[in-house]
């Protein structure tokens, strides 16, 4: 029993009391889940958290409720660790590896030498040395060492934090990137990390509810550092690229420390980057980091959202976007570190947030920027249609169409030329020629690596085309991940959508593609109303999906990311038919959509649309307000024709 565990000194009296309180709290949550759902449902999803928080007296303060949940969960996990130590401690083998200064490792744990009373009291620097040994030898703290460190935490004072040898042990622990996550986890678990860096302790159990992270800030941070270790065994193309970047990183401790510090500004709120940078400088100066290292760490913290934002929400096939990003990075080492940090940060947001598609976007941005930094960017000459890539397009194009290649790529422009591979462009040429005869051609090319398909729609350009395609896809539960539209001089448009089956995250089947083509033929050629298909989809296939998690809607206009288009960023809660309603709102406002990025996580969407009005950017404030109102009306007053989630 727990009382026996105390009497036999497996756990302390204080641990007994906090464990009982924590178990009671978790069991009450479990019971409330069963009452709320009417079944044995033990998953505390976003949808349930608000209801239970209100039932427990937290009102609308879901963040505080979840912070208390994680505090209780950590306490129970400590009990399990103590139980494991109790049942394995009696069978410890002889010391297997004398580490240094008397520490030794056995059975994957770090132990103190016999007769070590006063071990940390005589030399407090050994507290951080223990963490360094954990990182160096990839072991964890034994129960006895963990308790001993806890007992000596009062010795972690200003003198300790400013000690040069302590800093060197800490930096050395961070310089083993594949083991640093486990070592820092041990430091956090015993309280040493929070004592050495009080700002880390300040974000303990802080959960910014609107941020949609599944974990409190401190847990997210540790998981981000631990994600680097996963690269040792990953076998996907993206993971191999990340592993190569890690192997060529000159100072891994810069990356690990940036990961450790990147979100500490969340103690002040969701908008945290500037605060995180300020806190980073304060910490680095306090512990005595060299000025050059301080600047490198602060650079990564300042830009830790940048690479993710550009890869997911901006046109990374736009050469200007790549040039601007390369100018910010300045060096390949900085780019490598930010590539790794972006992967780790995304991986630690919550289950399923990191996926192959986001990884592919990050890798594409990384590789294209590397080429610019190394002086090997794609040609920007006006005669790019005579380049090596253009020759590759000719080789991939059927012989009877090779004479169309130059006119095709000249007509659609350099952004199109850069955006697609030679094989894709050759396929587009063939598809557009067929569309001139058949009025409409729809093709889907699967990509098993990312679980997506490139859906190509070739037809004559017309107002509302993007909305019609979005509606056709929505009505058949097909997720749109990204989209781009290019129109040739003859008025034939190539709409390219990156899509997947929303139910299982797989490429489209031939049957699905055929159904989409039939709907588009009915709407675009025969004049049917796409709203009728959306209405049938809503009534027959789904109940209307509305987010139970309240999400603030934001609409922003960006005229800096592109010379030719305005980027409209829309962030709101996901629901049935949202993409269709948004694109229809643009069409009604006579706004042309050139391309878009569609990202959905945890029932929240952030869609970015590259748009223009009469082939110009939208700089007029009144016009922006008109578009914003149309978007807000589309989001909050969805038509009865709204169908499946886009």
PDB file of C-alpha atoms in Angstrom, residues 300-429:
ATOM      1  CA  UNK A 300      17.149  31.136 -33.247  1.00  0.00           C
ATOM      2  CA  UNK A 301      14.722  32.105 -30.479  1.00  0.00           C
ATOM      3  CA  UNK A 302      13.780  35.301 -32.339  1.00  0.00           C
ATOM      4  CA  UNK A 303      13.094  33.393 -35.575  1.00  0.00           C
ATOM      5  CA  UNK A 304      11.801  30.112 -34.144  1.00  0.00           C
ATOM      6  CA  UNK A 305       8.377  30.533 -35.809  1.00  0.00           C
ATOM      7  CA  UNK A 306       9.668  31.958 -39.097  1.00  0.00           C
ATOM      8  CA  UNK A 307      10.577  28.804 -41.009  1.00  0.00           C
ATOM      9  CA  UNK A 308       7.350  27.035 -40.033  1.00  0.00           C
ATOM     10  CA  UNK A 309       5.294  30.086 -41.021  1.00  0.00           C
ATOM     11  CA  UNK A 310       6.962  30.468 -44.419  1.00  0.00           C
ATOM     12  CA  UNK A 311       6.857  26.756 -45.263  1.00  0.00           C
ATOM     13  CA  UNK A 312       3.195  26.294 -44.317  1.00  0.00           C
ATOM     14  CA  UNK A 313       1.610  29.632 -45.175  1.00  0.00           C
ATOM     15  CA  UNK A 314       3.693  31.211 -47.924  1.00  0.00           C
ATOM     16  CA  UNK A 315       4.508  30.319 -51.524  1.00  0.00           C
ATOM     17  CA  UNK A 316       7.895  28.619 -51.190  1.00  0.00           C
ATOM     18  CA  UNK A 317       8.077  28.253 -54.959  1.00  0.00           C
ATOM     19  CA  UNK A 318       8.262  32.036 -55.235  1.00  0.00           C
ATOM     20  CA  UNK A 319      11.936  32.891 -55.793  1.00  0.00           C
ATOM     21  CA  UNK A 320      11.525  36.212 -53.985  1.00  0.00           C
ATOM     22  CA  UNK A 321      10.283  34.422 -50.861  1.00  0.00           C
ATOM     23  CA  UNK A 322      13.358  32.186 -50.875  1.00  0.00           C
ATOM     24  CA  UNK A 323      15.722  35.110 -51.456  1.00  0.00           C
ATOM     25  CA  UNK A 324      14.243  37.062 -48.544  1.00  0.00           C
ATOM     26  CA  UNK A 325      14.454  34.054 -46.234  1.00  0.00           C
ATOM     27  CA  UNK A 326      18.057  33.359 -47.268  1.00  0.00           C
ATOM     28  CA  UNK A 327      18.921  37.004 -46.551  1.00  0.00           C
ATOM     29  CA  UNK A 328      17.544  36.588 -43.036  1.00  0.00           C
ATOM     30  CA  UNK A 329      19.438  33.336 -42.434  1.00  0.00           C
ATOM     31  CA  UNK A 330      22.778  34.667 -43.771  1.00  0.00           C
ATOM     32  CA  UNK A 331      24.622  31.361 -43.224  1.00  0.00           C
ATOM     33  CA  UNK A 332      24.089  27.655 -43.801  1.00  0.00           C
ATOM     34  CA  UNK A 333      24.802  26.889 -40.119  1.00  0.00           C
ATOM     35  CA  UNK A 334      21.976  29.150 -38.967  1.00  0.00           C
ATOM     36  CA  UNK A 335      19.668  27.589 -41.543  1.00  0.00           C
ATOM     37  CA  UNK A 336      20.539  24.045 -40.415  1.00  0.00           C
ATOM     38  CA  UNK A 337      19.869  24.913 -36.787  1.00  0.00           C
ATOM     39  CA  UNK A 338      16.519  26.591 -37.569  1.00  0.00           C
ATOM     40  CA  UNK A 339      15.484  23.634 -39.771  1.00  0.00           C
ATOM     41  CA  UNK A 340      16.075  21.279 -36.836  1.00  0.00           C
ATOM     42  CA  UNK A 341      14.447  23.623 -34.328  1.00  0.00           C
ATOM     43  CA  UNK A 342      11.339  23.993 -36.522  1.00  0.00           C
ATOM     44  CA  UNK A 343      10.996  20.200 -36.791  1.00  0.00           C
ATOM     45  CA  UNK A 344      11.425  19.703 -33.041  1.00  0.00           C
ATOM     46  CA  UNK A 345       9.037  22.535 -32.146  1.00  0.00           C
ATOM     47  CA  UNK A 346       6.287  21.199 -34.429  1.00  0.00           C
ATOM     48  CA  UNK A 347       6.822  17.629 -33.214  1.00  0.00           C
ATOM     49  CA  UNK A 348       6.194  18.678 -29.619  1.00  0.00           C
ATOM     50  CA  UNK A 349       2.946  20.614 -30.146  1.00  0.00           C
ATOM     51  CA  UNK A 350       0.733  17.548 -29.779  1.00  0.00           C
ATOM     52  CA  UNK A 351      -0.076  14.104 -31.179  1.00  0.00           C
ATOM     53  CA  UNK A 352      -0.387  14.094 -34.966  1.00  0.00           C
ATOM     54  CA  UNK A 353       0.601  17.741 -35.480  1.00  0.00           C
ATOM     55  CA  UNK A 354       3.881  16.822 -37.179  1.00  0.00           C
ATOM     56  CA  UNK A 355       3.272  14.890 -40.382  1.00  0.00           C
ATOM     57  CA  UNK A 356       5.018  14.000 -43.625  1.00  0.00           C
ATOM     58  CA  UNK A 357       3.428  16.864 -45.528  1.00  0.00           C
ATOM     59  CA  UNK A 358       4.649  19.538 -43.101  1.00  0.00           C
ATOM     60  CA  UNK A 359       8.030  17.832 -43.100  1.00  0.00           C
ATOM     61  CA  UNK A 360       8.148  17.887 -46.888  1.00  0.00           C
ATOM     62  CA  UNK A 361       7.352  21.618 -46.933  1.00  0.00           C
ATOM     63  CA  UNK A 362      10.069  22.361 -44.371  1.00  0.00           C
ATOM     64  CA  UNK A 363      12.591  20.259 -46.279  1.00  0.00           C
ATOM     65  CA  UNK A 364      11.726  21.946 -49.576  1.00  0.00           C
ATOM     66  CA  UNK A 365      12.214  25.388 -48.045  1.00  0.00           C
ATOM     67  CA  UNK A 366      15.484  24.249 -46.454  1.00  0.00           C
ATOM     68  CA  UNK A 367      16.934  22.758 -49.645  1.00  0.00           C
ATOM     69  CA  UNK A 368      15.926  25.695 -51.835  1.00  0.00           C
ATOM     70  CA  UNK A 369      17.450  28.144 -49.343  1.00  0.00           C
ATOM     71  CA  UNK A 370      20.660  26.109 -49.139  1.00  0.00           C
ATOM     72  CA  UNK A 371      21.018  26.477 -52.907  1.00  0.00           C
ATOM     73  CA  UNK A 372      20.701  30.254 -52.604  1.00  0.00           C
ATOM     74  CA  UNK A 373      23.197  30.462 -49.735  1.00  0.00           C
ATOM     75  CA  UNK A 374      25.686  28.339 -51.668  1.00  0.00           C
ATOM     76  CA  UNK A 375      25.206  30.384 -54.836  1.00  0.00           C
ATOM     77  CA  UNK A 376      23.422  27.628 -56.741  1.00  0.00           C
ATOM     78  CA  UNK A 377      19.914  29.055 -57.037  1.00  0.00           C
ATOM     79  CA  UNK A 378      17.764  28.245 -60.029  1.00  0.00           C
ATOM     80  CA  UNK A 379      18.271  30.524 -63.001  1.00  0.00           C
ATOM     81  CA  UNK A 380      16.490  33.846 -62.901  1.00  0.00           C
ATOM     82  CA  UNK A 381      17.409  34.846 -66.426  1.00  0.00           C
ATOM     83  CA  UNK A 382      14.648  35.991 -68.745  1.00  0.00           C
ATOM     84  CA  UNK A 383      15.334  33.071 -71.088  1.00  0.00           C
ATOM     85  CA  UNK A 384      14.746  30.385 -68.425  1.00  0.00           C
ATOM     86  CA  UNK A 385      12.750  28.440 -71.019  1.00  0.00           C
ATOM     87  CA  UNK A 386      16.082  27.564 -72.609  1.00  0.00           C
ATOM     88  CA  UNK A 387      17.591  26.279 -69.338  1.00  0.00           C
ATOM     89  CA  UNK A 388      18.592  22.726 -68.416  1.00  0.00           C
ATOM     90  CA  UNK A 389      15.264  22.248 -66.682  1.00  0.00           C
ATOM     91  CA  UNK A 390      13.406  23.347 -69.812  1.00  0.00           C
ATOM     92  CA  UNK A 391      15.304  20.702 -71.771  1.00  0.00           C
ATOM     93  CA  UNK A 392      14.264  18.131 -69.158  1.00  0.00           C
ATOM     94  CA  UNK A 393      10.647  19.196 -69.650  1.00  0.00           C
ATOM     95  CA  UNK A 394      10.981  18.609 -73.398  1.00  0.00           C
ATOM     96  CA  UNK A 395      12.386  15.148 -72.773  1.00  0.00           C
ATOM     97  CA  UNK A 396       9.441  14.285 -70.511  1.00  0.00           C
ATOM     98  CA  UNK A 397       6.814  15.687 -72.901  1.00  0.00           C
ATOM     99  CA  UNK A 398       5.263  13.437 -75.576  1.00  0.00           C
ATOM    100  CA  UNK A 399       7.075  13.991 -78.871  1.00  0.00           C
ATOM    101  CA  UNK A 400       4.111  15.491 -80.708  1.00  0.00           C
ATOM    102  CA  UNK A 401       3.786  18.207 -78.008  1.00  0.00           C
ATOM    103  CA  UNK A 402       7.437  19.208 -77.601  1.00  0.00           C
ATOM    104  CA  UNK A 403       6.976  22.195 -79.839  1.00  0.00           C
ATOM    105  CA  UNK A 404       4.531  23.611 -77.246  1.00  0.00           C
ATOM    106  CA  UNK A 405       6.991  23.584 -74.349  1.00  0.00           C
ATOM    107  CA  UNK A 406       8.514  27.052 -74.768  1.00  0.00           C
ATOM    108  CA  UNK A 407       5.170  28.771 -75.311  1.00  0.00           C
ATOM    109  CA  UNK A 408       3.704  26.932 -72.320  1.00  0.00           C
ATOM    110  CA  UNK A 409       6.362  27.916 -69.766  1.00  0.00           C
ATOM    111  CA  UNK A 410       6.746  31.434 -71.172  1.00  0.00           C
ATOM    112  CA  UNK A 411       2.978  31.928 -70.986  1.00  0.00           C
ATOM    113  CA  UNK A 412       2.611  30.728 -67.393  1.00  0.00           C
ATOM    114  CA  UNK A 413       5.702  32.556 -66.133  1.00  0.00           C
ATOM    115  CA  UNK A 414       8.766  31.910 -64.039  1.00  0.00           C
ATOM    116  CA  UNK A 415       6.886  31.342 -60.752  1.00  0.00           C
ATOM    117  CA  UNK A 416       5.106  28.441 -62.403  1.00  0.00           C
ATOM    118  CA  UNK A 417       8.381  27.216 -63.918  1.00  0.00           C
ATOM    119  CA  UNK A 418      10.044  27.106 -60.484  1.00  0.00           C
ATOM    120  CA  UNK A 419       7.020  25.659 -58.670  1.00  0.00           C
ATOM    121  CA  UNK A 420       6.833  22.318 -60.452  1.00  0.00           C
ATOM    122  CA  UNK A 421       9.191  19.574 -61.489  1.00  0.00           C
ATOM    123  CA  UNK A 422       9.966  18.834 -65.128  1.00  0.00           C
ATOM    124  CA  UNK A 423       7.749  15.727 -65.025  1.00  0.00           C
ATOM    125  CA  UNK A 424       4.833  17.686 -63.526  1.00  0.00           C
ATOM    126  CA  UNK A 425       5.080  20.447 -66.127  1.00  0.00           C
ATOM    127  CA  UNK A 426       5.217  17.900 -68.944  1.00  0.00           C
ATOM    128  CA  UNK A 427       2.062  16.324 -67.556  1.00  0.00           C
ATOM    129  CA  UNK A 428       0.391  19.750 -67.349  1.00  0.00           C
ATOM    130  CA  UNK A 429       1.181  20.412 -71.026  1.00  0.00           C
TER     131      UNK A 429
END
